[in-house]
Coordinates of C-alpha atoms in Angstrom, one line a residue:
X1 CA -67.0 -99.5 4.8
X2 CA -69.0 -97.4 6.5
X3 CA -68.5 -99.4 10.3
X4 CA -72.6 -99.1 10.9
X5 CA -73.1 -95.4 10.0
X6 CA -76.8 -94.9 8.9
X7 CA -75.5 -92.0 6.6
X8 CA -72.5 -94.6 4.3
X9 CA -70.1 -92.1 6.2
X10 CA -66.7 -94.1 6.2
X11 CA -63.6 -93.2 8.2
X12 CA -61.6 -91.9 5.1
X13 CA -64.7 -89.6 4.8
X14 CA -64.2 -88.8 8.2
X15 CA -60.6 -87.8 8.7
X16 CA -60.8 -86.2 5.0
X17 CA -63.2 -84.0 6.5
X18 CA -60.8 -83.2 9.6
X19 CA -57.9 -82.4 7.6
X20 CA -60.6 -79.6 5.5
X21 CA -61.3 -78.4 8.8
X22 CA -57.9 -77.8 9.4
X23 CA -57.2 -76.5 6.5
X24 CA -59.8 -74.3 6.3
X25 CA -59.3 -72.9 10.2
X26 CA -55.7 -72.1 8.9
X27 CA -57.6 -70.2 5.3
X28 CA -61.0 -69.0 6.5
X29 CA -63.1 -67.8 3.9
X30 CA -63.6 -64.8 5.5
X31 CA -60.0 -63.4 5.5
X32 CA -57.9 -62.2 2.1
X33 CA -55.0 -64.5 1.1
X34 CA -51.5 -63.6 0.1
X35 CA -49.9 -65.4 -3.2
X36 CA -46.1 -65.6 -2.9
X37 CA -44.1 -67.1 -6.2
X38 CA -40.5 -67.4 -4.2
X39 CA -37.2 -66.8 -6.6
X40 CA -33.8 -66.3 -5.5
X41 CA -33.1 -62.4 -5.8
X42 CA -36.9 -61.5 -6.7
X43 CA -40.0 -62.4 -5.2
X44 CA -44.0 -62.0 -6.8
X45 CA -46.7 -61.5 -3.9
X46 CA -50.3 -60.8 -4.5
X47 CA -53.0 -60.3 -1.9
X48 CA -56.6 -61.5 -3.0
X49 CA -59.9 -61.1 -1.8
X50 CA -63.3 -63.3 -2.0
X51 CA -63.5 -65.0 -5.2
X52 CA -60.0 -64.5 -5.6
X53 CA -60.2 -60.6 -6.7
X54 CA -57.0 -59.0 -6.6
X55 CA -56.5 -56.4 -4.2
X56 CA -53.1 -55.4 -4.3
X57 CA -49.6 -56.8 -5.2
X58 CA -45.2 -56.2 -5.5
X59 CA -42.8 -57.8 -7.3
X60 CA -39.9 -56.9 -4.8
X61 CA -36.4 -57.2 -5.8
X62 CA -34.9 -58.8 -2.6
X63 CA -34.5 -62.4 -1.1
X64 CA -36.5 -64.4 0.2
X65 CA -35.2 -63.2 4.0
X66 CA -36.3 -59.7 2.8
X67 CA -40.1 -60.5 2.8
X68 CA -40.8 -59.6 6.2
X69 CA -41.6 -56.1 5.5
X70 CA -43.3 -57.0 2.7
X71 CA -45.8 -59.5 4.5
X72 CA -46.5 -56.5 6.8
X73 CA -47.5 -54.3 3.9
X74 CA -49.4 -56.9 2.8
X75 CA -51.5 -57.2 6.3
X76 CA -52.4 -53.7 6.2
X77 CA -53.4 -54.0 2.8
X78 CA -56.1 -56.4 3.8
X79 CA -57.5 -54.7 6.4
X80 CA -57.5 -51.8 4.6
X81 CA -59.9 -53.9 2.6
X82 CA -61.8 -54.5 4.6
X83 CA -60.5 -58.2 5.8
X84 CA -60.1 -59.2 9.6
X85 CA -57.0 -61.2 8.6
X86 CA -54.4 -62.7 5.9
X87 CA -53.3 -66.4 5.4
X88 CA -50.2 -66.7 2.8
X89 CA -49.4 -69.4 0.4
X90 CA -46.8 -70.2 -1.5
X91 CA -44.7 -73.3 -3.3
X92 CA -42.6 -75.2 -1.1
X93 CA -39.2 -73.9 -3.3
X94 CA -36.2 -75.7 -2.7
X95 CA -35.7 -74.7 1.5
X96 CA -37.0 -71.0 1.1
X97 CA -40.2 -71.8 2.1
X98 CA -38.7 -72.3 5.8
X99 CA -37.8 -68.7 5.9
X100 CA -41.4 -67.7 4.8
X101 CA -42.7 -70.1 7.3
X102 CA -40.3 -68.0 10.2
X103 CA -41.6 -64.7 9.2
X104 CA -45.2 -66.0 9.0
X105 CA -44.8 -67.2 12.9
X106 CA -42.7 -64.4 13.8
X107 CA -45.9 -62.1 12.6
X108 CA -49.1 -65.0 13.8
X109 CA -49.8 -65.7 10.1
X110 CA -51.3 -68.9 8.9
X111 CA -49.0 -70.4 5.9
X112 CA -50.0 -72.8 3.5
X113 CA -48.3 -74.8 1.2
X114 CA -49.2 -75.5 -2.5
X115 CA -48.0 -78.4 -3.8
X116 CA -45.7 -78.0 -7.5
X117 CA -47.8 -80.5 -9.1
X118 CA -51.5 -78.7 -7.9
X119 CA -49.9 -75.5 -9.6
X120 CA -49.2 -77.2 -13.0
X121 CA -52.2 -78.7 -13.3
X122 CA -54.0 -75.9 -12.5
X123 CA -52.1 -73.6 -14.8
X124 CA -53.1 -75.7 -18.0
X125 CA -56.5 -75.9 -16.7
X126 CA -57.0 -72.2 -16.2
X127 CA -55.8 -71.0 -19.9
X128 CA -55.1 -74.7 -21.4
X129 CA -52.1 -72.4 -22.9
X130 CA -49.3 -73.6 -20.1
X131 CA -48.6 -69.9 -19.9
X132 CA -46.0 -69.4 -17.1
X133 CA -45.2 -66.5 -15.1
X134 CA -44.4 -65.5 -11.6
X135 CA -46.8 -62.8 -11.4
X136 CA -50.1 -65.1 -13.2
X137 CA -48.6 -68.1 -10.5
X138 CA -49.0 -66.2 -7.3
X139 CA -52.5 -65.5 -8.4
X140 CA -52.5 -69.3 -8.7
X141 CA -51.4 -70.6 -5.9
X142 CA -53.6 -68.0 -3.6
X143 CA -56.7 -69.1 -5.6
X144 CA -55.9 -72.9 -4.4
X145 CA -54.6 -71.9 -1.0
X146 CA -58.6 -70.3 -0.7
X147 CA -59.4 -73.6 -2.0
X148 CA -58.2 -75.6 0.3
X149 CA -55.8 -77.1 -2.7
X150 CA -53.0 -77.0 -0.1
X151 CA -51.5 -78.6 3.3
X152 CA -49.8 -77.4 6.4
X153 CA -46.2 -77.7 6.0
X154 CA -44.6 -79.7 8.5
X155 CA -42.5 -77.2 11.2
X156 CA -38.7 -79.4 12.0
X157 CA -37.4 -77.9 15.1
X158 CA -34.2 -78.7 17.7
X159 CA -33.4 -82.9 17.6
X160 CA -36.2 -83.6 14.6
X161 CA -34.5 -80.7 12.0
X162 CA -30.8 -82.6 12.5
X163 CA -32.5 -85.9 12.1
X164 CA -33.4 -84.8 9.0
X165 CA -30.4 -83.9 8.2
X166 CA -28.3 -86.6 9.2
X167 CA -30.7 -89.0 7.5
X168 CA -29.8 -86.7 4.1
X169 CA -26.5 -87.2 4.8
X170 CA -26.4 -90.9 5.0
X171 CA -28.3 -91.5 2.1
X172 CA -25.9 -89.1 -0.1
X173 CA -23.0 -91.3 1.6
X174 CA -24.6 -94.6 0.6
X175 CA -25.0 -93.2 -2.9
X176 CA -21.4 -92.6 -3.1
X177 CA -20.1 -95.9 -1.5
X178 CA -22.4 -97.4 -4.0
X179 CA -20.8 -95.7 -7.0
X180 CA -17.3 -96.5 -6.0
X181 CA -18.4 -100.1 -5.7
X182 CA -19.1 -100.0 -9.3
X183 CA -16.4 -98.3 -10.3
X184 CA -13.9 -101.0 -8.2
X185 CA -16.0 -104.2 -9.8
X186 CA -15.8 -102.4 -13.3
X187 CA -11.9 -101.3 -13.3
X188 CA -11.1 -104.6 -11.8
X189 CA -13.1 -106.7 -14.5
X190 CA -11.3 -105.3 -16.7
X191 CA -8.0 -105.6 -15.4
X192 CA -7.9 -107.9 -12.9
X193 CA -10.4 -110.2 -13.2
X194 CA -9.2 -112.9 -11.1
X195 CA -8.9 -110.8 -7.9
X196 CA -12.5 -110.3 -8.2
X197 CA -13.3 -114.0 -8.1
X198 CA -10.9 -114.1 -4.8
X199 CA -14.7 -114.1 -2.7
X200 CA -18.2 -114.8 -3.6
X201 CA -19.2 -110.9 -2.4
X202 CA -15.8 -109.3 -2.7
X203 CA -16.9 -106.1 -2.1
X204 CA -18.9 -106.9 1.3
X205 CA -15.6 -108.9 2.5
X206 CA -13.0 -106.4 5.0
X207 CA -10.3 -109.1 4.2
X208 CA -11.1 -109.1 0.4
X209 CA -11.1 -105.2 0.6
X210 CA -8.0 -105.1 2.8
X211 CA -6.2 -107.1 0.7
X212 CA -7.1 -105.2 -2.6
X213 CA -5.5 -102.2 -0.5
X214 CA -2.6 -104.0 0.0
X215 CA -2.6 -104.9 -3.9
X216 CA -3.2 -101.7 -5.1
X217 CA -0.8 -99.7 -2.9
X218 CA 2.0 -102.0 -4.4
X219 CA 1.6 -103.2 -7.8
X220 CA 2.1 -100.4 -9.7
X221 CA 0.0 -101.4 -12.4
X222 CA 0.9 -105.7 -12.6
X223 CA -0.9 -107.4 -9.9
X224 CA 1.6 -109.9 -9.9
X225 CA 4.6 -108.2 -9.0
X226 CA 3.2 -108.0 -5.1
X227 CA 3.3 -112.0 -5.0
X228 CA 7.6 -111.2 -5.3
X229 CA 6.9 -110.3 -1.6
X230 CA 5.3 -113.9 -0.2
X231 CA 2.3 -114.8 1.4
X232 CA 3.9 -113.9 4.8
X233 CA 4.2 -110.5 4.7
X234 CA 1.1 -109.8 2.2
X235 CA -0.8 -111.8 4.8
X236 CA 0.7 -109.2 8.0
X237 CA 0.1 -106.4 5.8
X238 CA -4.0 -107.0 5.4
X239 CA -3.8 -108.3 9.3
X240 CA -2.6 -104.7 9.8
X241 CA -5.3 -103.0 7.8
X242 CA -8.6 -104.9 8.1
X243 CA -9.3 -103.2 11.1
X244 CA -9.9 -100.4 9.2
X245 CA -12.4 -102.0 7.1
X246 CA -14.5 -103.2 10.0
X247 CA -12.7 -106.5 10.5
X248 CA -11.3 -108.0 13.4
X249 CA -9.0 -110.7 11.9
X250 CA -8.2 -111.3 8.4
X251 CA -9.7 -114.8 7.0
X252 CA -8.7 -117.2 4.2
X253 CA -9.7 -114.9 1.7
X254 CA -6.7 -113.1 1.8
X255 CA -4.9 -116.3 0.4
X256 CA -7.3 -116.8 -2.3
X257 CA -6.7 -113.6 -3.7
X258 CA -3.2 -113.7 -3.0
X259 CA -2.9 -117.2 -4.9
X260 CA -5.1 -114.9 -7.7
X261 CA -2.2 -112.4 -8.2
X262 CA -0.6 -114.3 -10.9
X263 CA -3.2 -115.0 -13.3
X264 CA -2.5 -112.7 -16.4
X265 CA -6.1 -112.4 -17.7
X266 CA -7.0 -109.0 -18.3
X267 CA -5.8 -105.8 -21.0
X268 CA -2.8 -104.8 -21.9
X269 CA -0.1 -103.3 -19.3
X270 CA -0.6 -99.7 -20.3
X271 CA -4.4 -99.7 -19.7
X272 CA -4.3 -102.1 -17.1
X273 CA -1.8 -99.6 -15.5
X274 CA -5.0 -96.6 -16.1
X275 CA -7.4 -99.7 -14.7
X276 CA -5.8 -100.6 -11.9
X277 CA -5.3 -96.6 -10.5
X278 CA -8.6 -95.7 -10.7
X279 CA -10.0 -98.5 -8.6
X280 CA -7.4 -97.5 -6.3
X281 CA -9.3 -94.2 -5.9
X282 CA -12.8 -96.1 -6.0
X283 CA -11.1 -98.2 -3.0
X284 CA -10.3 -94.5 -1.3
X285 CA -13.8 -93.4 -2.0
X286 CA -15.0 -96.3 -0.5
X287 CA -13.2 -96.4 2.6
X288 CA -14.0 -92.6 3.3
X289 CA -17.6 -93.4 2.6
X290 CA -17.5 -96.5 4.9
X291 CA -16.4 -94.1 7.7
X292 CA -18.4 -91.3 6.9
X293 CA -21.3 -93.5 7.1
X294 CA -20.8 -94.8 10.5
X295 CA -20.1 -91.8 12.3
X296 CA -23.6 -90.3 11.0
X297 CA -25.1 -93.4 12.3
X298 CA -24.0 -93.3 15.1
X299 CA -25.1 -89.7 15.4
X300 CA -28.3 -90.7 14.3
X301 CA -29.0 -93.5 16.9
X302 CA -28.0 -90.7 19.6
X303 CA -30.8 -88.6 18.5
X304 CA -33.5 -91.3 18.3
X305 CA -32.6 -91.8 22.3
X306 CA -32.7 -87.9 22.9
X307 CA -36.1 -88.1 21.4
X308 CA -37.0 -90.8 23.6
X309 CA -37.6 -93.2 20.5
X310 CA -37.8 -96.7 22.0
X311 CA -35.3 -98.0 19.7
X312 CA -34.4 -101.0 21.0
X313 CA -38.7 -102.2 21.5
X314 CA -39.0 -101.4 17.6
X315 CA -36.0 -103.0 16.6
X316 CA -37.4 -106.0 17.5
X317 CA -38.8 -106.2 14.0
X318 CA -36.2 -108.8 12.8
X319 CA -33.7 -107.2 10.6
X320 CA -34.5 -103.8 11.2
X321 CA -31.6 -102.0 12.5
X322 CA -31.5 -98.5 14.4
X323 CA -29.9 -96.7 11.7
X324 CA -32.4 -98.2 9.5
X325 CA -35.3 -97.0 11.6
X326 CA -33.7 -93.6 12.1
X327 CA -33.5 -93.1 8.6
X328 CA -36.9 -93.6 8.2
X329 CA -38.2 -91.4 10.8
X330 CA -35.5 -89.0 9.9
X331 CA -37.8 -88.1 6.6
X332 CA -41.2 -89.5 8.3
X333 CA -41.1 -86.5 11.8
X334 CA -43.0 -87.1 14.3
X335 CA -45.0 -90.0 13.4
X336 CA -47.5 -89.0 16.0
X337 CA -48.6 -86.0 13.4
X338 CA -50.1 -88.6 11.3
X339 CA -53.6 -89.5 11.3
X340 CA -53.1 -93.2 10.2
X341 CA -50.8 -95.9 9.1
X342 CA -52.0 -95.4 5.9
X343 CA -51.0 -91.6 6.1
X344 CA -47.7 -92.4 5.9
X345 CA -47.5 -94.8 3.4
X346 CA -49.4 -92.4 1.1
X347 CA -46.9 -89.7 2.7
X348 CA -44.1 -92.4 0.7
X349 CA -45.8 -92.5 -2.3
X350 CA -46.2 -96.5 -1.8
X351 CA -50.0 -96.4 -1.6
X352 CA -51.9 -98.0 -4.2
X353 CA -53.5 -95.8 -6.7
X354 CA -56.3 -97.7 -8.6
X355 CA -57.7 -97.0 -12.1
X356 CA -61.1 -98.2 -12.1
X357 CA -64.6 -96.7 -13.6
X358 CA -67.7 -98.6 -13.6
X359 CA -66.7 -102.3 -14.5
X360 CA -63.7 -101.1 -16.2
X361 CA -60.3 -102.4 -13.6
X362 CA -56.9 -101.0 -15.1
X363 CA -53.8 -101.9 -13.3
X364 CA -53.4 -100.6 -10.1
X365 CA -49.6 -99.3 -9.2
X366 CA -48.2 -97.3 -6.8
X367 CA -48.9 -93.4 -6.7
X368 CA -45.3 -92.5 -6.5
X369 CA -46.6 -89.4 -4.6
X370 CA -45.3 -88.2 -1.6
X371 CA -41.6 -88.0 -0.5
X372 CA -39.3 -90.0 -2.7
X373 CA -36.6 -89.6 0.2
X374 CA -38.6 -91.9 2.4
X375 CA -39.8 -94.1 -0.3
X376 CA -36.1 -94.5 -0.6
X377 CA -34.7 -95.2 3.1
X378 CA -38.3 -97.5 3.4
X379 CA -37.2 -99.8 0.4
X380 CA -33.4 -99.7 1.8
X381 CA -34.6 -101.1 4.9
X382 CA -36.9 -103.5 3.4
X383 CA -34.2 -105.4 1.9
X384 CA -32.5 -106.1 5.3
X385 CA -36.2 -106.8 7.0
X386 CA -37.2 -109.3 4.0
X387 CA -34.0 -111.5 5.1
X388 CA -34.4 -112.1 8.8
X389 CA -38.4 -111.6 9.6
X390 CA -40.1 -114.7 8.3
X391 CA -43.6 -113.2 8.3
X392 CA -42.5 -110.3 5.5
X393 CA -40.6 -113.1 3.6
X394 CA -43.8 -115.4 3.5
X395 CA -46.0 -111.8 2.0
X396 CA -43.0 -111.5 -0.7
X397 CA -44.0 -115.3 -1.3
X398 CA -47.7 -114.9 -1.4
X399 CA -47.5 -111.9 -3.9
X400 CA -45.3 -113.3 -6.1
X401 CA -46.4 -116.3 -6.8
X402 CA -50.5 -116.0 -7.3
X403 CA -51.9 -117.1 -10.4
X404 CA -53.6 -114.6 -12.7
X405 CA -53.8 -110.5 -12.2
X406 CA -52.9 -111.1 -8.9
X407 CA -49.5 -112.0 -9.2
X408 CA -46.9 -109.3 -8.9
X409 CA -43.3 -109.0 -9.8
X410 CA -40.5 -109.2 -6.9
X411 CA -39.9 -105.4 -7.3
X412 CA -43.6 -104.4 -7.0
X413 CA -44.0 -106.9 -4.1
X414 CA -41.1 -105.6 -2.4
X415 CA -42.8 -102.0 -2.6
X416 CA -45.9 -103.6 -0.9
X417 CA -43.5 -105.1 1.8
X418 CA -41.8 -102.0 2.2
X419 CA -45.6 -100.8 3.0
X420 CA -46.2 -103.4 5.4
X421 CA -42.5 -102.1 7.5
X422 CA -44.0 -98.8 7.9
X423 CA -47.3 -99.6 8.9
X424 CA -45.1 -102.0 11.5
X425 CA -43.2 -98.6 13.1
X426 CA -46.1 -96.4 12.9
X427 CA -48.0 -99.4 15.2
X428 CA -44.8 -99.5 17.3
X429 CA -44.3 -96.2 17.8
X430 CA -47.6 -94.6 17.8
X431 CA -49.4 -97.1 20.0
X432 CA -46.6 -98.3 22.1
X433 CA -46.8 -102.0 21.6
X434 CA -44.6 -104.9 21.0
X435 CA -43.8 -106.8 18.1
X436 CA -45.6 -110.1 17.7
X437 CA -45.5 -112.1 14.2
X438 CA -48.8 -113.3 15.1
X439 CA -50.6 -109.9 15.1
X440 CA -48.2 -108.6 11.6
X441 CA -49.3 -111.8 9.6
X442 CA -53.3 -111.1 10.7
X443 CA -53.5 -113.9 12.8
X444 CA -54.1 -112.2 15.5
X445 CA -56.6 -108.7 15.7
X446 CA -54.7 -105.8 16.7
X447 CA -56.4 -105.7 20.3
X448 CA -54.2 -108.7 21.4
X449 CA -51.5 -106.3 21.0
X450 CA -49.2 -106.0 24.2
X451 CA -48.3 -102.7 25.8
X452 CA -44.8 -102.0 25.9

């Protein structure tokens, strides 16, 4: 909608033209551009000119921290062109782009990033032969960078970089707990299947998990051999471990699993024996995961209050947690560097990307662009969120169950909630207000919002 513009201008016009204006104050048309194609022990650079004429390039045979001198060779190569200035370009490779992105600052050069994908395309387009090299792709990637085919890569410094980082490192630890909870659930269904119908969510239980210690640590490969010891003591053994679980007290779930020890179902002794010690070192996996996990949340929480993050105000979203929001703005930054809501959900790759021409409509699915990192930690949190906040629960509803094309599946509505939670933080955070279920379910316009 064009808001009562006379010309049909509409606000994505608008900031679209903006972000060209940036771009292009970062690549103007009047200064050469610099190509780099970054490897690990070699490096292509080419410097071009208007119309993307080359003017001069190296294919050095050093790292990437070994560039510096020769981005200076490639400045006075410009000028001696007759240019007033140089912008570089490059992929964003793996983390060597960062060093490029140092030496550029160190020096006042504008750097650009060119997306992997842009390059591709482009390199079919150019030749339609696929032809690959890293000479022909820094030519490539300064010919977009002078098109504007490029974005300013974001710059993580001080309490935003370890963010980042911690937020990395939880979501490799949540992998890992993850895959030693399959491991335990498959080693004990074949086993020991009668331990693992000791709880409804055996896995998510600290006395269930206590207790399997206990279990495991003594059986030496027949589960039923530790009932020889009674109830009594197996029971003060868990009491003494659940703690380490997360527990305070051990429940009645210890005795079911206890009573569960002599059922015989399962494989023979021999492999049972195999069975049974590799969930033992699932259960170890686990427990070091557990740990690891709540010391980098707690790390991360600390930072969100050195940034001065109001975590508690955004929180207030029912069932989002603070690790769950720092994870999410540990990929996001600064989410004042965003022009929109929408900007960051595109940033996810959970923006809609339609496939419509004329009165053709195709399906419309998500773009899967962006940063699959925060895609990830959004959905993670979305899970929690859908179970406590009423108002994303009743959207999951609506989506699911419409009648005709309009009816999505529970994954592809959960994506759309998932939207919907950061649209919520970037309100939150951004604007400063409060949360009201009212204003998040449109019953309310966003002017009725409440400063914090």
């Amino acid at each position: 909608m064009s808001k009562g513009r006379a010309n049909g201008v509409t606000r994505g016009d608008l900031r679209r033209n903006a972000r060209k204006a940036r771009l292009r104050a970062l690549v103007p048309a009047a200064h050469a551009v610099a190509g780099l194609d970054l490897g690990e022990k070699k490096q292509a650079l080419v410097v071009t000119g208007a119309d993307g004429l080359v003017l001069a390039r190296r294919s050095p045979r050093v790292t990437v921290h070994g560039l510096g001198a020769v981005l200076d060779w490639a400045v006075e190569q410009a000028r001696a062109a007759g240019f007033p200035g140089l912008a570089v370009a490059c992929e964003p490779t793996g983390s060597r782009w960062m060093v490029v992105q140092e030496l550029c600052a160190r020096r006042g050069l504008a750097m650009v990033c060119v997306q992997p994908l842009v390059s591709h395309v482009a390199r079919e387009q150019q030749d339609l032969t696929g032809d690959k090299t890293d000479e022909g792709d820094c030519v490539l990637i300064a010919r977009l960078a002078r098109e504007l085919h490029c974005y300013e890569p974001e710059k993580l410094e001080g309490l935003w970089a370890d963010l980042r980082e911690a937020g990395r490192c939880r979501a490799q630890v949540i992998t890992r707990a993850t895959a030693a909870k399959q491991l335990i659930r498959d080693k004990l269904g074949l086993a020991a299947p009668a331990l693992l119908a000791a709880s409804s969510e055996p896995l998510d239980s600290a006395t269930w998990l206590a207790s399997l210690e206990v279990v495991l640590d003594r059986c030496g490969g027949d589960p039923a051999g530790v009932a020889g010891m009674g109830y009594e003591a197996f029971a003060a053994q868990v009491a003494s471990r659940v703690g380490g679980w997360g527990g305070k007290r051990a429940g009645p779930t210890a005795g079911k699993l206890f009573a569960a020890l002599a059922g015989r179902t399962g494989v023979a002794v021999p492999a049972r024996r195999a069975a049974l010690r590799r969930a033992r070192h699932g259960l170890e996996d686990l427990k070091a995961a557990r740990a690891r996990r709540a010391q980098v949340e707690a790390e991360m929480t600390g930072l969100l209050d050195e940034l001065g993050i109001d975590t508690a105000r955004i929180c207030e979203i029912p069932g989002l947690t603070p690790a769950g929001l720092a994870a999410i703005l540990a990929e996001t930054g600064d989410l004042r560097r965003y022009d929109s809501s929408s900007s960051v959900v595109k940033h996810s790759g959970m923006s809609p990307a339609r496939n419509e021409s004329a009165a053709f409509h195709g399906k419309t699915r998500v773009s899967r662009r962006g940063r699959p990192a925060l895609r990830l930690a959004a959905w993670r949190a979305t899970w929690a969120v859908l179970r406590h906040c009423d108002v994303l629960a009743a959207k999951h509803t609506a989506l699911t169950s419409r009648d005709g094309e309009g009816k999505l599946a529970g994954a592809q509505a959960r994506v759309a909630c998932a939207a919907s939670l950061l649209r919520w933080i970037y309100a939150l955070t951004v604007h400063g207000t409060r949360w009201d279920p009212r204003i998040a379910a449109g019953e309310l316009g966003h002017h009725h919002a409440m400063a914090a």
